[in-house]
Coordinates of C-alpha atoms in Angstrom, one line a residue:
M1 CA 8.0 28.4 32.7
A2 CA 6.2 29.0 36.0
T3 CA 7.5 25.7 37.4
A4 CA 10.9 26.6 36.4
A5 CA 10.6 30.1 37.8
K6 CA 9.4 29.0 41.1
R7 CA 12.1 26.5 41.4
V8 CA 15.0 29.0 41.0
G9 CA 16.4 29.5 44.5
D10 CA 14.6 26.3 45.8
G11 CA 16.9 24.2 47.8
A12 CA 20.0 26.3 46.3
I13 CA 21.9 26.6 49.4
G14 CA 21.9 22.8 50.4
L15 CA 22.3 21.7 46.9
T16 CA 25.2 23.9 46.3
I17 CA 26.8 22.8 49.5
L18 CA 26.6 19.5 48.3
L19 CA 27.7 19.8 45.0
S20 CA 30.8 21.5 46.3
A21 CA 31.2 18.5 48.5
M22 CA 31.0 16.1 45.7
V23 CA 33.6 18.1 43.8
L24 CA 36.0 18.1 46.7
L25 CA 35.9 14.3 46.7
N26 CA 36.3 14.6 42.8
Y27 CA 39.6 16.1 43.2
V28 CA 40.6 14.3 46.5
D29 CA 39.9 11.1 44.4
R30 CA 41.3 12.4 41.0
G31 CA 44.7 13.9 42.6
A32 CA 45.3 10.6 44.8
L33 CA 47.6 9.2 41.8
G34 CA 49.9 12.3 42.2
I35 CA 50.2 11.8 46.2
A36 CA 50.8 8.2 45.8
A37 CA 53.5 8.4 42.9
P38 CA 56.5 8.7 44.6
K39 CA 56.1 5.1 46.3
L40 CA 53.5 3.7 43.7
K41 CA 56.0 4.4 40.7
E42 CA 58.8 2.5 42.3
E43 CA 56.6 -0.4 43.3
L44 CA 55.1 -0.7 39.9
G45 CA 58.4 0.0 38.1
L46 CA 57.2 2.7 36.3
D47 CA 59.3 5.3 34.3
A48 CA 57.9 9.0 33.9
T49 CA 56.5 7.9 30.5
S50 CA 54.5 5.2 31.9
F51 CA 53.3 7.4 34.8
G52 CA 52.2 9.8 32.3
L53 CA 50.3 7.1 30.4
A54 CA 48.4 6.2 33.6
V55 CA 47.6 9.9 34.5
S56 CA 46.4 10.4 30.9
A57 CA 44.2 7.1 31.0
F58 CA 41.7 9.2 33.2
A59 CA 41.0 11.6 30.5
W60 CA 40.5 9.1 27.4
I61 CA 36.9 8.8 28.5
Y62 CA 36.5 11.8 30.8
A63 CA 37.0 14.2 28.0
P64 CA 34.6 12.5 25.4
A65 CA 32.2 11.8 28.2
Q66 CA 31.4 15.5 28.6
F67 CA 29.8 15.9 25.4
A68 CA 27.6 12.7 26.1
V69 CA 26.8 13.8 29.5
G70 CA 25.8 17.0 28.1
W71 CA 23.4 15.5 25.9
M72 CA 22.0 13.1 28.5
I73 CA 21.1 16.1 30.9
S74 CA 18.2 16.9 28.7
R75 CA 16.9 13.5 28.6
V76 CA 17.6 11.8 32.1
C77 CA 17.0 13.1 35.7
V78 CA 20.4 15.1 36.3
Y79 CA 20.2 14.3 40.1
R80 CA 20.0 10.8 39.8
L81 CA 22.7 10.7 37.0
V82 CA 25.1 12.5 39.5
A83 CA 24.6 9.8 42.1
I84 CA 25.4 6.6 39.5
G85 CA 28.6 8.8 38.4
L86 CA 29.8 9.0 41.9
L87 CA 29.4 5.5 42.8
V88 CA 31.2 4.5 39.8
W89 CA 34.2 6.7 40.4
A90 CA 34.1 5.5 44.1
L91 CA 34.2 2.1 43.3
A92 CA 37.3 3.1 40.8
T93 CA 39.2 4.9 43.4
T94 CA 39.0 1.9 46.0
F95 CA 39.9 -0.6 43.5
T96 CA 43.0 1.3 42.4
G97 CA 44.3 0.3 45.5
I98 CA 45.0 -3.5 44.8
V99 CA 46.2 -3.0 41.4
T100 CA 49.7 -4.9 40.6
G101 CA 50.6 -3.2 37.3
L102 CA 50.4 -0.7 34.4
A103 CA 47.3 -2.4 32.7
A104 CA 45.2 -2.4 35.7
L105 CA 46.3 1.2 36.8
V106 CA 45.2 2.4 33.3
A107 CA 42.0 0.3 33.5
M108 CA 40.9 2.1 36.8
R109 CA 41.9 5.5 36.0
V110 CA 39.6 5.0 32.7
L111 CA 37.0 3.7 34.8
L112 CA 37.4 6.7 37.2
G113 CA 37.1 9.0 34.1
I114 CA 33.8 7.5 33.3
G115 CA 32.4 8.0 36.8
E116 CA 33.6 11.6 37.0
G117 CA 32.6 12.6 33.5
V118 CA 29.2 13.4 35.0
A119 CA 30.1 15.9 37.8
F120 CA 30.6 19.3 35.9
P121 CA 28.3 19.5 33.2
S122 CA 25.7 18.0 35.9
V123 CA 26.8 20.7 38.7
S124 CA 26.7 23.7 36.2
A125 CA 23.3 22.5 35.0
I126 CA 22.0 22.2 38.6
I127 CA 23.3 25.7 39.6
A128 CA 21.6 27.5 36.6
R129 CA 18.4 25.7 37.4
H130 CA 18.6 26.9 40.9
V131 CA 20.6 29.7 41.7
P132 CA 19.9 33.4 40.6
S133 CA 22.2 35.1 38.1
H134 CA 23.1 37.7 40.9
R135 CA 24.4 34.9 42.8
R136 CA 26.1 32.9 40.0
G137 CA 29.8 33.8 40.9
L138 CA 29.6 33.1 44.3
A139 CA 27.8 29.8 44.0
N140 CA 30.3 29.1 41.1
S141 CA 33.2 30.2 43.5
V142 CA 31.9 27.9 46.5
V143 CA 32.3 24.8 44.0
S144 CA 35.2 26.0 42.7
A145 CA 36.7 26.2 45.9
S146 CA 36.6 22.7 46.2
L147 CA 39.0 22.3 43.3
A148 CA 41.6 23.4 45.4
Y149 CA 40.4 22.1 48.9
G150 CA 39.7 18.4 47.4
P151 CA 43.5 18.5 46.6
A152 CA 44.5 19.8 49.9
L153 CA 42.4 17.5 51.8
G154 CA 43.8 14.8 49.6
T155 CA 47.3 15.9 49.9
F156 CA 47.2 16.4 53.6
A157 CA 45.6 13.0 54.2
G158 CA 47.2 11.2 51.3
G159 CA 50.7 12.0 52.3
I160 CA 50.0 11.0 56.1
I161 CA 48.8 8.0 54.8
L162 CA 51.9 7.6 52.2
A163 CA 54.4 8.3 54.9
T164 CA 53.0 5.8 57.3
L165 CA 51.0 3.1 55.6
G166 CA 52.1 3.2 51.9
W167 CA 50.3 4.0 48.9
R168 CA 47.5 1.4 48.7
P169 CA 45.4 2.3 51.6
I170 CA 45.3 6.0 50.3
F171 CA 42.9 4.7 47.4
L172 CA 41.3 2.2 49.7
I173 CA 40.2 4.7 52.1
F174 CA 39.3 7.8 49.9
G175 CA 37.0 5.5 47.9
L176 CA 35.1 4.3 50.9
V177 CA 34.9 7.5 52.2
T178 CA 33.4 9.1 49.0
V179 CA 30.6 6.5 48.9
V180 CA 29.4 8.2 52.3
W181 CA 28.3 11.2 50.0
L182 CA 25.6 9.5 48.6
L183 CA 23.5 9.4 51.6
P184 CA 22.7 13.1 52.2
W185 CA 22.6 13.6 48.4
L186 CA 20.0 11.0 47.9
V187 CA 17.8 12.7 50.7
A188 CA 18.4 16.3 49.5
S189 CA 17.7 15.8 45.7
K190 CA 14.8 13.4 46.0
P191 CA 12.4 16.4 46.0
H192 CA 13.6 17.5 42.5
W193 CA 13.8 14.1 40.8
R194 CA 10.8 14.8 39.0
S195 CA 10.9 18.6 38.7
S196 CA 13.3 18.9 35.7
D197 CA 12.6 21.4 33.0
P198 CA 10.1 20.0 30.1
V199 CA 11.8 18.8 27.1
S200 CA 10.6 21.8 25.1
E201 CA 12.3 24.3 27.3
R202 CA 15.7 22.8 26.8
A203 CA 18.3 23.5 24.2
T204 CA 19.5 20.3 22.1
M205 CA 23.1 19.1 22.0
M206 CA 23.1 20.0 18.3
A207 CA 21.9 23.5 18.8
V208 CA 24.6 24.1 21.3
M209 CA 27.3 22.6 19.1
K210 CA 26.4 24.9 16.4
Q211 CA 27.4 27.9 18.5
P212 CA 30.9 29.0 18.3
A213 CA 31.1 30.6 21.5
A214 CA 30.9 26.8 22.9
W215 CA 33.8 25.6 21.2
I216 CA 36.0 28.9 21.6
V217 CA 35.4 28.9 25.4
G218 CA 36.3 25.0 25.2
L219 CA 39.7 26.0 23.5
G220 CA 40.1 28.5 26.5
H221 CA 39.3 25.7 29.2
F222 CA 42.1 23.7 27.5
A223 CA 44.5 26.4 28.7
N224 CA 42.7 26.5 32.1
T225 CA 42.9 22.6 32.5
Y226 CA 46.4 22.1 31.3
G227 CA 48.4 24.0 33.9
F228 CA 46.2 22.7 36.6
Y229 CA 46.4 18.8 35.7
F230 CA 50.3 19.3 35.2
L231 CA 50.5 20.9 38.9
L232 CA 48.3 18.3 40.5
A233 CA 49.7 15.2 39.0
W234 CA 53.3 16.1 38.8
L235 CA 54.4 18.4 41.6
P236 CA 54.5 15.6 44.3
L237 CA 56.9 13.5 42.3
F238 CA 58.9 16.7 41.2
L239 CA 59.1 18.2 44.9
V240 CA 60.1 14.7 45.9
S241 CA 62.5 13.2 43.5
T242 CA 64.0 16.2 42.0
R243 CA 63.9 19.0 44.7
G244 CA 64.9 16.2 47.4
L245 CA 61.9 17.0 49.7
S246 CA 60.8 14.5 52.1
I247 CA 57.1 13.2 51.8
L248 CA 55.9 15.2 55.1
L249 CA 57.8 18.2 53.6
M250 CA 56.0 18.0 50.4
T251 CA 52.7 17.3 52.1
E252 CA 52.8 20.6 54.3
M253 CA 53.8 22.7 51.4
L254 CA 51.1 21.3 48.9
T255 CA 48.4 21.3 51.4
V256 CA 49.2 25.1 52.1
L257 CA 48.9 25.5 48.3
Y258 CA 45.8 24.5 47.9
L259 CA 44.1 26.2 51.0
V260 CA 45.2 29.4 49.9
Q261 CA 44.0 28.6 46.2
G262 CA 40.5 27.8 47.7
T263 CA 40.4 30.6 49.9
A264 CA 41.2 33.0 46.9
A265 CA 38.4 31.4 44.9
L266 CA 35.8 32.1 47.3
F267 CA 37.2 35.7 47.5
V268 CA 37.5 35.8 43.9
G269 CA 33.7 34.5 43.2
W270 CA 32.5 37.0 45.9
L271 CA 34.3 40.2 44.4
S272 CA 33.3 39.0 41.0
D273 CA 29.5 39.4 41.9
R274 CA 30.5 42.9 43.5
L275 CA 32.3 44.1 40.6
S276 CA 29.5 42.8 38.2
H277 CA 27.0 45.0 39.7
R278 CA 29.0 48.0 39.0
Y279 CA 30.8 47.0 35.8
D280 CA 30.0 45.1 32.9
E281 CA 29.7 41.5 33.9
S282 CA 31.3 39.9 30.9
R283 CA 34.5 42.0 31.0
V284 CA 35.1 41.5 34.7
R285 CA 34.8 38.0 34.5
R286 CA 36.8 38.0 31.4
S287 CA 39.7 40.0 32.8
L288 CA 39.7 37.9 35.8
M289 CA 40.2 34.9 33.5
A290 CA 43.0 36.5 31.4
A291 CA 45.0 37.9 34.4
G292 CA 45.0 34.6 36.4
H293 CA 46.5 32.4 33.3
I294 CA 49.3 35.3 32.7
I295 CA 50.3 35.5 36.4
G296 CA 49.8 31.6 36.7
G297 CA 52.3 31.1 33.7
I298 CA 54.9 33.1 35.5
A299 CA 54.3 31.2 38.6
I300 CA 54.8 28.2 37.0
I301 CA 58.1 29.3 35.5
G302 CA 59.2 30.3 39.3
I303 CA 58.4 26.8 40.5
G304 CA 60.4 25.3 37.8
N305 CA 63.5 27.4 38.4
S306 CA 63.5 27.7 42.3
T307 CA 66.6 26.9 44.0
T308 CA 65.4 27.4 47.9
T309 CA 62.6 26.0 49.7
E310 CA 61.6 29.8 50.3
A311 CA 61.3 30.7 46.8
L312 CA 59.4 27.7 45.9
M313 CA 56.6 28.3 48.3
G314 CA 56.5 31.7 47.3
W315 CA 56.1 30.5 43.8
L316 CA 53.7 28.0 44.8
L317 CA 51.5 30.2 46.7
L318 CA 51.4 32.8 43.6
A319 CA 50.3 29.9 41.3
G320 CA 47.6 29.4 43.9
I321 CA 46.2 32.5 43.9
A322 CA 46.4 32.7 39.9
A323 CA 44.4 29.5 39.5
S324 CA 41.7 30.7 41.9
P325 CA 39.7 32.6 39.0
G326 CA 40.1 29.5 36.8
G327 CA 37.1 27.4 38.0
S328 CA 34.4 29.9 39.2
Q329 CA 34.8 32.5 36.2
C330 CA 35.0 29.8 33.4
Y331 CA 31.9 28.3 34.6
A332 CA 30.2 31.5 35.1
I333 CA 31.0 32.7 31.5
A334 CA 29.6 29.6 30.2
Q335 CA 26.3 29.8 32.2
M336 CA 26.0 33.6 30.8
Y337 CA 26.3 32.1 27.1
A338 CA 23.8 29.1 28.0
G339 CA 21.5 30.1 30.6
K340 CA 19.5 27.4 32.0
R341 CA 18.1 25.8 29.0
A342 CA 21.6 25.1 27.7
S343 CA 24.0 25.1 30.4
G344 CA 24.6 21.2 30.8
P345 CA 25.4 20.7 26.9
F346 CA 27.2 23.7 26.6
V347 CA 29.6 23.0 29.7
G348 CA 29.6 19.5 28.4
I349 CA 31.1 20.8 25.1
M350 CA 33.6 23.3 27.1
N351 CA 34.9 20.3 29.2
G352 CA 35.1 17.9 26.4
I353 CA 37.5 20.1 24.7
G354 CA 39.2 21.6 27.8
N355 CA 40.0 18.1 29.2
T356 CA 41.7 17.1 26.1
S357 CA 44.8 18.7 28.0
G358 CA 44.4 15.6 30.4
I359 CA 45.1 13.4 27.6
I360 CA 48.0 15.2 25.8
G361 CA 49.6 16.9 28.8
P362 CA 50.5 13.8 31.0
I363 CA 52.2 12.0 27.8
L364 CA 53.9 15.0 26.7
T365 CA 55.0 15.8 30.1
G366 CA 56.4 12.2 30.8
V367 CA 58.3 12.0 27.6
L368 CA 59.9 15.3 28.3
V369 CA 60.8 14.3 31.8
D370 CA 62.5 11.0 30.4
R371 CA 64.3 12.7 27.7
F372 CA 65.2 16.3 28.9
G373 CA 64.1 16.5 32.4
Y374 CA 61.8 18.9 34.1
H375 CA 62.4 22.3 32.9
P376 CA 60.9 21.8 29.3
A377 CA 57.8 20.4 30.8
F378 CA 57.3 23.6 33.2
Q379 CA 58.0 25.9 30.3
V380 CA 55.4 24.1 28.0
A381 CA 52.9 24.4 30.8
A382 CA 53.8 28.0 31.5
A383 CA 53.5 28.8 27.6
I384 CA 49.9 27.3 27.4
S385 CA 48.9 29.2 30.4
I386 CA 50.0 32.7 29.1
I387 CA 48.4 31.9 25.6
G388 CA 45.6 31.0 27.4
G389 CA 45.4 34.3 29.1
L390 CA 45.3 36.2 25.9
W391 CA 43.0 33.6 24.1
W392 CA 40.5 34.5 27.3
W393 CA 40.7 38.4 26.4
F394 CA 41.1 38.4 22.7
A395 CA 38.9 35.6 21.1
L396 CA 36.0 35.1 23.0
P397 CA 32.8 36.5 21.3
R398 CA 30.4 39.0 22.9
I399 CA 29.4 37.2 26.2
R400 CA 25.4 37.1 25.9
P401 CA 22.7 35.0 26.5
L402 CA 22.6 32.6 23.2
F403 CA 19.7 30.4 24.2
D404 CA 17.2 32.3 26.2
A405 CA 17.1 35.7 28.4
D406 CA 15.2 34.4 31.5
A407 CA 16.4 35.7 35.1
S408 CA 18.8 33.0 35.8
S409 CA 21.1 34.2 32.5
S410 CA 20.4 37.9 32.3
I411 CA 23.5 40.1 31.9

């Protein structure tokens, strides 16, 4: 335990920054299909249902991979696992730029899901090992801000590339840029390759699976990810094909949306840590999750019903602000339950359940759009978000350390 205690804080800042950059690239690459959709969908001859199938294919492996990665983290070097996963998804992104039909597109999306599946259980495990509890909200908010800054960068760069060069260069450029991240990661993480917690200090995947809290938080995370995936994948297509915006105007509006969301995430992370010093931490983080979901559901309804560009922009900004607690507080709550010993497996289960929304949502949305238009799809996404807010407030058991009571998980 002395070694583990000594390691808390060792390299925390550098590792957190690199993990944040990795998550940024994760969402740049994951969201590339949505940005490319206005031209890709036409060139490949896809209807909304086929496009939804391609979006869904990412989560076919990504969601169940969360369980496998959570199990692997207790048995292999998590720092090397991160490097391997990133290389796989970078190659998948790059080769998406040369697909010629739906089958090849689906195959690359599946490969992308395999590679990106290592990210969040690994990030959570590394943060739990290196970041003290009183910095947990801020560290998670730095990472979660990248959930928005990634789409902001991807939308801005991808939109310009789409308007000037077409959709294929988006994937080729994004994939090659992602590989560059490996160089600083290998340098910064190398000292920790042999410093993982002894096996006797880790909680097993089976032990975590026996805890109802992991499954309950996972169901809450389903609502957390449904609306996020919905907007990430379908907003560019909706704004261009249904609202009649130009590609450049769509790019500008969504870039602002994600920049506001990322900045709000940083503020919410800082604020949550400050409030947690004065009030009950579990109530603070639970309240932020519930409020974000309910306000986000209202904003999704507003986006779907807006008839002017000004109103649309206002609802988009509200949706971005409402989404800001979803990354930092969700993972902070998971780490409160799990501590250092079980953070990887716990987040693996949470993400595995939560990201089934990425399987169900895109297909459901595609069918709704083809048969009834966009309004029912927006209504379903809003309802799931609002129900999720109630779930986070009423359904969670008492938030307390389930596997250890060390300094990294004390509350």
